[in-house]
Backbone as a chain_set.jsonl record, in Angstrom:
{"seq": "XXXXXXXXXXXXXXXXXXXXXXXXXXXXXXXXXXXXXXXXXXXXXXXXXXXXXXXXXXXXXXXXXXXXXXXXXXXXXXXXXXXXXXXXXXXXXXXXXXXXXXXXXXXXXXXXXXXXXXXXXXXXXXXXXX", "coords": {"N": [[-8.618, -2.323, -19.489], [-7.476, 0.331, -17.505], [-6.683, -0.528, -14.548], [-5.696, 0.568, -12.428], [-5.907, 3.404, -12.273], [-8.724, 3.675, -12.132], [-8.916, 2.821, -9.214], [-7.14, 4.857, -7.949], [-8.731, 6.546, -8.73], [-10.933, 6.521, -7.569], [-10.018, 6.5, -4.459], [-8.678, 8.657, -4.339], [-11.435, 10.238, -3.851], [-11.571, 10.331, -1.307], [-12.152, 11.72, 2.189], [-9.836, 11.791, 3.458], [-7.274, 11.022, 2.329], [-5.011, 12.609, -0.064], [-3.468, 13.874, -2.769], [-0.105, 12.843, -3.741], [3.614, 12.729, -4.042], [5.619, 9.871, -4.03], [7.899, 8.579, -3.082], [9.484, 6.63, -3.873], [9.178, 7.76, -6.507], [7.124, 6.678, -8.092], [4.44, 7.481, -9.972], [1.778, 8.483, -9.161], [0.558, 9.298, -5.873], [-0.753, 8.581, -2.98], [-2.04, 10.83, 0.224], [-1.998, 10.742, 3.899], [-1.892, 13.452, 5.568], [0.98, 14.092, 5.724], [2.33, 11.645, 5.681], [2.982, 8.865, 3.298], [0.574, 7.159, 2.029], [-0.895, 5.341, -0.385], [0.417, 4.155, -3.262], [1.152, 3.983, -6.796], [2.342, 1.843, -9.564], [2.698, 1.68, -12.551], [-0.283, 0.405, -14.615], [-1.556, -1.439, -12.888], [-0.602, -2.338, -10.601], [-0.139, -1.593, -7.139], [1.316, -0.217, -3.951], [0.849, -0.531, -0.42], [1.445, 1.351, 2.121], [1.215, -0.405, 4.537], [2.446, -0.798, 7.573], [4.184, -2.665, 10.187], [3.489, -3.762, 12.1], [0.593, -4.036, 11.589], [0.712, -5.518, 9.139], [1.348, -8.234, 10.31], [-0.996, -8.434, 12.125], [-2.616, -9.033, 10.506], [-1.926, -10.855, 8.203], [-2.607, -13.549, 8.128], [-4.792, -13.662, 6.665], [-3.667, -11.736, 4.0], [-1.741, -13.28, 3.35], [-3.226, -15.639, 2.071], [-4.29, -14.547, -0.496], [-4.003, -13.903, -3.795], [-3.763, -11.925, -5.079], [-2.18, -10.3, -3.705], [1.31, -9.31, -2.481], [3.649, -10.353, -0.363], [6.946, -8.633, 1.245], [9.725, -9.57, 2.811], [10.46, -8.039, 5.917], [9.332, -5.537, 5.38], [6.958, -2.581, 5.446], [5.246, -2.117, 3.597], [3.078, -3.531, 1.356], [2.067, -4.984, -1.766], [0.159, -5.045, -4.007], [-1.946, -6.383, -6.742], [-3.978, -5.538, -9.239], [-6.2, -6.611, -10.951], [-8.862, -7.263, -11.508], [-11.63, -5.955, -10.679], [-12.78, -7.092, -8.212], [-10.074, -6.443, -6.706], [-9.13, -4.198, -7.075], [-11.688, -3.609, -5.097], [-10.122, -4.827, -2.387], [-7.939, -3.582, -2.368], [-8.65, -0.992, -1.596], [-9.994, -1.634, 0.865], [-7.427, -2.163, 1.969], [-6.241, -0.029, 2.397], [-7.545, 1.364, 3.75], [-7.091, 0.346, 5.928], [-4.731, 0.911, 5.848], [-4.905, 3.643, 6.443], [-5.761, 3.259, 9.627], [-3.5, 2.361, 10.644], [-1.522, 4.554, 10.311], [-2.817, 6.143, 11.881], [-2.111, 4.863, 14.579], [0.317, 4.766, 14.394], [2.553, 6.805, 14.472], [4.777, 7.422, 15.276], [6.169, 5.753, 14.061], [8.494, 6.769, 12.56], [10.219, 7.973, 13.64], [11.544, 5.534, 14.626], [12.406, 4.437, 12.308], [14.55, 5.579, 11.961], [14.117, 8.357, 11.254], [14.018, 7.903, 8.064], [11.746, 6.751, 5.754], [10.304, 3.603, 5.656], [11.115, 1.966, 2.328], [9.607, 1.33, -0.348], [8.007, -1.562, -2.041], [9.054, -1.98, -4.172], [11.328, -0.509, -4.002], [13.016, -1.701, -1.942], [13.665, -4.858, -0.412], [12.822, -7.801, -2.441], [12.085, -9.834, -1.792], [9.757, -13.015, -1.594], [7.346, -13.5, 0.994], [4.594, -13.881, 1.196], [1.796, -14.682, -0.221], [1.885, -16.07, -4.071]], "CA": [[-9.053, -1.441, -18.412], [-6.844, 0.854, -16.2], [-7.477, -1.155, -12.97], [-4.773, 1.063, -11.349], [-6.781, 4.584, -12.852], [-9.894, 3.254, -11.119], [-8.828, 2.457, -7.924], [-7.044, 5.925, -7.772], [-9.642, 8.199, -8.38], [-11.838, 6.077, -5.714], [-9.877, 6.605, -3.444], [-8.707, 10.118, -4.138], [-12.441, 11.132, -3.357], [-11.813, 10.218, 0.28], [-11.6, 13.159, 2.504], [-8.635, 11.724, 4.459], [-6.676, 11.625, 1.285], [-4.572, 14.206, -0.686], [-2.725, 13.577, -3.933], [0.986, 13.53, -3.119], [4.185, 12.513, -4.803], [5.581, 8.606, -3.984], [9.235, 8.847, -2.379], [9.958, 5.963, -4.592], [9.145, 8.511, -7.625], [6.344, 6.301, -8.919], [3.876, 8.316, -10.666], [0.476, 8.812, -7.844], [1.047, 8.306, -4.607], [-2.017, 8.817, -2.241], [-1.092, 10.898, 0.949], [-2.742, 11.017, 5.137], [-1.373, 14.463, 6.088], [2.593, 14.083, 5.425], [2.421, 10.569, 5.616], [2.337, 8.715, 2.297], [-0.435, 5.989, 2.217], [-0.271, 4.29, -1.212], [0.993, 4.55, -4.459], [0.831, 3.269, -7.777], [3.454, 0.968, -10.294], [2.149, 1.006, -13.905], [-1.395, -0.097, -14.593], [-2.275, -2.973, -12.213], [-0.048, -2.095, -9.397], [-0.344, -0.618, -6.045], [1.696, -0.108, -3.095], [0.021, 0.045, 0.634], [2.03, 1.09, 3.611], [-0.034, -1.091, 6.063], [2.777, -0.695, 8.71], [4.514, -4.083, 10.179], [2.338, -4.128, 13.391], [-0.796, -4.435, 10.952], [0.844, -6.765, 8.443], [1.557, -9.337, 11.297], [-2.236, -8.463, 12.32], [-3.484, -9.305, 8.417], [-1.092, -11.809, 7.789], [-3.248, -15.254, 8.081], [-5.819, -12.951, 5.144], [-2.877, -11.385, 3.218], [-1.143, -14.414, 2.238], [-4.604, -16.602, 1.662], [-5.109, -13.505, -1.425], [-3.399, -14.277, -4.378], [-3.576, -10.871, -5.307], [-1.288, -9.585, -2.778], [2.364, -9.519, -2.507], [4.418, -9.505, 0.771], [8.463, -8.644, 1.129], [10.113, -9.662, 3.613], [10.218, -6.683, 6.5], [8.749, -4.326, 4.598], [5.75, -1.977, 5.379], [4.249, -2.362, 2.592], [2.751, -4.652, 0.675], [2.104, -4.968, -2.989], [-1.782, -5.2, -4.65], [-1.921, -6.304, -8.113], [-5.116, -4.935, -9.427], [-6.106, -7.632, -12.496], [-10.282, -7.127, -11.812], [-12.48, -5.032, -9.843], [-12.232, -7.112, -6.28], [-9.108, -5.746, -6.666], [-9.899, -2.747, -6.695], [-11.998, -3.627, -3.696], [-9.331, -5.352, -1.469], [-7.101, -2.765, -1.892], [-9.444, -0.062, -0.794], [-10.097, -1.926, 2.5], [-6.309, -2.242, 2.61], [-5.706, 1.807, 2.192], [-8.539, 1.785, 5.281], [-6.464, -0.378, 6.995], [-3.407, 1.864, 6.649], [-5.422, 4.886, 7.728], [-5.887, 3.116, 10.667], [-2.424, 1.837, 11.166], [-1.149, 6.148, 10.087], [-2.891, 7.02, 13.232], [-1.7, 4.466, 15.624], [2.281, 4.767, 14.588], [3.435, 7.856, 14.563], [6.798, 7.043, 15.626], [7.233, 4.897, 12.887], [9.675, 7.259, 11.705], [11.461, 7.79, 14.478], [11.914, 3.893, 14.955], [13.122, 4.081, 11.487], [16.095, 6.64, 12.039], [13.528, 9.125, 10.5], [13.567, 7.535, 7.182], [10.359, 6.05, 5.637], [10.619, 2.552, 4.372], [10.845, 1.854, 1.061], [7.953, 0.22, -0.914], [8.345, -2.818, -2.498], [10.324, -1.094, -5.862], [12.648, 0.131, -3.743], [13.191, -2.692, -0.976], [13.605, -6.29, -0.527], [11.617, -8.18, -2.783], [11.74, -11.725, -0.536], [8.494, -13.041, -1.456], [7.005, -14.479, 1.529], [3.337, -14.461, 1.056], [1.144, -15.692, -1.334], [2.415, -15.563, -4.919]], "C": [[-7.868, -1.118, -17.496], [-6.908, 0.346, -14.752], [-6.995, -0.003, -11.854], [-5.193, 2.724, -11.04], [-8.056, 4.428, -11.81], [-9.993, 3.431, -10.21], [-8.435, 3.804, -7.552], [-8.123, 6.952, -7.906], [-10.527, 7.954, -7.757], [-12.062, 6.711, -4.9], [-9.278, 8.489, -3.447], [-10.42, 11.131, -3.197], [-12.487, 10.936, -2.024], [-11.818, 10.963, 0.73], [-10.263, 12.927, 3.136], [-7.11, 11.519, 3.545], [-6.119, 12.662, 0.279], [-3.459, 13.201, -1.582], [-0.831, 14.38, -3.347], [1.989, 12.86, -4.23], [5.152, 11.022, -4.198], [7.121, 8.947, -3.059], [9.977, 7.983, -3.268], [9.973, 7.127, -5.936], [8.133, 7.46, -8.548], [5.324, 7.243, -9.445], [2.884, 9.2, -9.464], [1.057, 8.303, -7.003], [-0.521, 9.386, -3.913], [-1.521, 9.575, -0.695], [-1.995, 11.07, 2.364], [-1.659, 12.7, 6.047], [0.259, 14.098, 5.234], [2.797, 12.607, 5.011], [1.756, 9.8, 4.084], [1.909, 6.984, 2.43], [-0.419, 4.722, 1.231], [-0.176, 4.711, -2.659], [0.895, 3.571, -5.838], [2.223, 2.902, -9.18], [2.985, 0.794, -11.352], [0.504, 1.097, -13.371], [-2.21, -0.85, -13.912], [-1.611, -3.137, -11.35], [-0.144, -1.476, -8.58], [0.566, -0.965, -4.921], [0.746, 0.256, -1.414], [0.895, 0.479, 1.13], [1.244, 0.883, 4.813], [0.942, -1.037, 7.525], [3.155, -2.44, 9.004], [3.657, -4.728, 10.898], [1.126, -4.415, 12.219], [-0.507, -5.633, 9.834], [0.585, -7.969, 9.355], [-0.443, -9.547, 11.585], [-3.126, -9.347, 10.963], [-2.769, -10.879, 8.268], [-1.62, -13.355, 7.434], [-4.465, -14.601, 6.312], [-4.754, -12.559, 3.918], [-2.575, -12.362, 2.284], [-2.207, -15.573, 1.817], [-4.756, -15.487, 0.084], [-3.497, -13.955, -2.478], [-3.2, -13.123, -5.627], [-2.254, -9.622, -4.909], [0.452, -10.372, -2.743], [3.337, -9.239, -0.897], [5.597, -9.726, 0.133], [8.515, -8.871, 2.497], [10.528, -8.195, 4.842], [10.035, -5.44, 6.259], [7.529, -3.936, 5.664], [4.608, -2.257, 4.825], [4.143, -3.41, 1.822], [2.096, -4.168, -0.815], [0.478, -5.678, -3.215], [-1.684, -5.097, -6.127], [-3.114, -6.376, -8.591], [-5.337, -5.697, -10.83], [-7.858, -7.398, -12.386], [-10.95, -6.192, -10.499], [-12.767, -5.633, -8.222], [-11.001, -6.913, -6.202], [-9.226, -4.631, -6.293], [-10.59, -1.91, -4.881], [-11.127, -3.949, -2.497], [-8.303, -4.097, -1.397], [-7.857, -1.358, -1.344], [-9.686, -0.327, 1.12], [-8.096, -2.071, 3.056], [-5.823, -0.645, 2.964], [-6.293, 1.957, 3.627], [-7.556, 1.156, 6.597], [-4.765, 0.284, 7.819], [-3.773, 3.094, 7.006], [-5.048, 4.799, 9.108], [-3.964, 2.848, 11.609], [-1.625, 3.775, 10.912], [-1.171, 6.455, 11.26], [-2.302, 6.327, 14.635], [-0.39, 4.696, 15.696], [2.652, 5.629, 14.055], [4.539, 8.551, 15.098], [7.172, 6.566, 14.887], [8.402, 5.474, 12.208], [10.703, 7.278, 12.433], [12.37, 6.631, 14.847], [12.786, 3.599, 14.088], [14.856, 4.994, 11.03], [15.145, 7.957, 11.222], [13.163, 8.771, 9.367], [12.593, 6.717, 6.703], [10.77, 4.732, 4.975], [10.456, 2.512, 3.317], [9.948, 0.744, 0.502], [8.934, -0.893, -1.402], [9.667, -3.058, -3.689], [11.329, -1.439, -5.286], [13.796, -1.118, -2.489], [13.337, -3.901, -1.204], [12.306, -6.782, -1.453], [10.977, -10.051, -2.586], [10.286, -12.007, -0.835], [7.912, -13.863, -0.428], [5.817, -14.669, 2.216], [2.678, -15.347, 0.273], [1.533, -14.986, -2.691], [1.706, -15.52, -6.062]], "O": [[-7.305, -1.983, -16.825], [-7.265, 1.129, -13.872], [-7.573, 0.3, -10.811], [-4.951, 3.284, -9.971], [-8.188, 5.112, -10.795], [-10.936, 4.118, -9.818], [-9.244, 4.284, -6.758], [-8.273, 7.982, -7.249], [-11.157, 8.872, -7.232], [-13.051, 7.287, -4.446], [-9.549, 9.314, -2.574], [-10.496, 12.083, -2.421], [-13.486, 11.373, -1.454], [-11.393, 11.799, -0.067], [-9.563, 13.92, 3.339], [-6.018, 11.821, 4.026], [-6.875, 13.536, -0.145], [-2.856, 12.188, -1.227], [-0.441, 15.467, -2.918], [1.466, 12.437, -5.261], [5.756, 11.692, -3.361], [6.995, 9.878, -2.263], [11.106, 8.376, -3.562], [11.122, 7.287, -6.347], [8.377, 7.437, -9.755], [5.777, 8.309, -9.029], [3.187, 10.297, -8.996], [1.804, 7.324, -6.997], [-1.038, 10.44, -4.285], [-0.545, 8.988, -0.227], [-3.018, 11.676, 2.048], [-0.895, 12.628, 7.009], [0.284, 13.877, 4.023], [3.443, 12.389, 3.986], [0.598, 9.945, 3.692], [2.57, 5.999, 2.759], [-0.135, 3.566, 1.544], [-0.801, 5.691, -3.062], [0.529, 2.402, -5.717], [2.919, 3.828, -9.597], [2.658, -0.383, -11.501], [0.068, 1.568, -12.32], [-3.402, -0.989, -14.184], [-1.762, -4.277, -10.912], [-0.308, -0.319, -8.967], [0.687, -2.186, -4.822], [0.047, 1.268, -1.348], [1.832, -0.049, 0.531], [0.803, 1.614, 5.7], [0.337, -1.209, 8.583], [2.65, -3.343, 8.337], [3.13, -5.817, 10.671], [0.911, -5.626, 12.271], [-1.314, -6.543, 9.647], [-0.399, -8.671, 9.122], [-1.058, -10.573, 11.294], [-4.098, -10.097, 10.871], [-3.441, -11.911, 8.26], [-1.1, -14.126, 6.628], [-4.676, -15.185, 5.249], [-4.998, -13.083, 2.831], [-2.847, -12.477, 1.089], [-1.737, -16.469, 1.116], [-5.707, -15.944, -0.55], [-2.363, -14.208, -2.071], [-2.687, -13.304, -6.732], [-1.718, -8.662, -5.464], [0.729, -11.558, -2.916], [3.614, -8.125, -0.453], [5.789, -10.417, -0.867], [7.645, -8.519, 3.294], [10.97, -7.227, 4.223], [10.496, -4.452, 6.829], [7.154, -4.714, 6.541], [3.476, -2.523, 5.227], [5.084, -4.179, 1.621], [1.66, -3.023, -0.934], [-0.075, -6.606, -2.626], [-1.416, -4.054, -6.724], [-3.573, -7.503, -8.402], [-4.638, -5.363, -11.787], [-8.277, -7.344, -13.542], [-10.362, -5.971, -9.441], [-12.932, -4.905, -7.243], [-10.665, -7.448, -5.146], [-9.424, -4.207, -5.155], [-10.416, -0.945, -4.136], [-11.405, -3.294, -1.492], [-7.923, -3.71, -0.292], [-7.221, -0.759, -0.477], [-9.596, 0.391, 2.116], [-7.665, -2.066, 4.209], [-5.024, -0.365, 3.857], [-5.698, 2.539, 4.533], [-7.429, 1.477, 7.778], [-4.133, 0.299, 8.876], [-3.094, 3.71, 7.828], [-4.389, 5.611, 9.758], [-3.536, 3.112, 12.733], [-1.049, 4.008, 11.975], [-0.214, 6.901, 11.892], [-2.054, 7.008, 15.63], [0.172, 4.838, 16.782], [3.2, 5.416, 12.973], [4.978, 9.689, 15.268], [8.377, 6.618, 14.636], [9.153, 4.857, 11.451], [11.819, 6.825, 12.179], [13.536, 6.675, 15.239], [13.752, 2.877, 14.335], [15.754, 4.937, 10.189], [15.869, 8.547, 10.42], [11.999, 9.089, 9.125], [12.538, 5.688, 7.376], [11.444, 4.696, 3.946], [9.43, 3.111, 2.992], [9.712, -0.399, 0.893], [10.141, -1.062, -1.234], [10.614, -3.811, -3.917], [12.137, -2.301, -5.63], [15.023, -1.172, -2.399], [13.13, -4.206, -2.379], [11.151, -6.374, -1.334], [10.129, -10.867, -2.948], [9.499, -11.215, -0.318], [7.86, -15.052, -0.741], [5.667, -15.253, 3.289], [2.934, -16.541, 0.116], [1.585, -13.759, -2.77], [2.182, -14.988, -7.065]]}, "num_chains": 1, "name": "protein.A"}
């Protein structure tokens, strides 16, 4: 089973969603206006950008999930999609970076304009749960 197929066309039916193209150049990437939300690595991979302020917020749940991947000052966090609460957890995580989209919209500016890079592309320090 596609876990990673699944979860994408979910969440595509959102309305606050729009099919966009990854910055990393992974295949799907999911997008909130300009801002790209999350993206997909193969079959059983996903990218969020939950934002740091909301990681720190998550952080005691994140690393308890043995699903999930943090990097060290990253954005985003990594969702390895192996069964259908997969599927589910990362859906509430996409909700979670909605929410975090609309609160930081400076994040770019903070970042010299440039968007962080997902997990691919960035540190891959693991220092959640593995």
């Amino acid at each position: 089973m596609n876990t990673a197929r699944h979860a994408s066309e979910q969440l595509m039916s959102w309305p606050a969603l729009s099919e966009g193209r990854p910055a990393c150049g992974a295949g799907l990437g999911l997008n909130a206006g300009s801002r790209e939300i999350v993206h997909f690595h193969g079959t059983h991979e996903a990218d969020v950008h939950l934002t740091r302020p909301m990681i720190t917020k998550l952080r005691p749940a994140l690393a308890g999930s043995t699903a999930i991947r943090l990097s060290t000052g990253s954005d985003w966090v990594t969702v390895r999609l192996e069964i259908s609460s997969d599927v589910d957890l990362l859906a509430t995580l996409v909700s979670a970076a909605l929410q975090a989209a609309t609160r930081s919209a400076h994040d770019a500016a903070e970042n010299g304009g440039r968007p962080d890079p997902c997990t691919h592309q960035g540190s891959r320090v693991v220092v959640g749960a593995a």
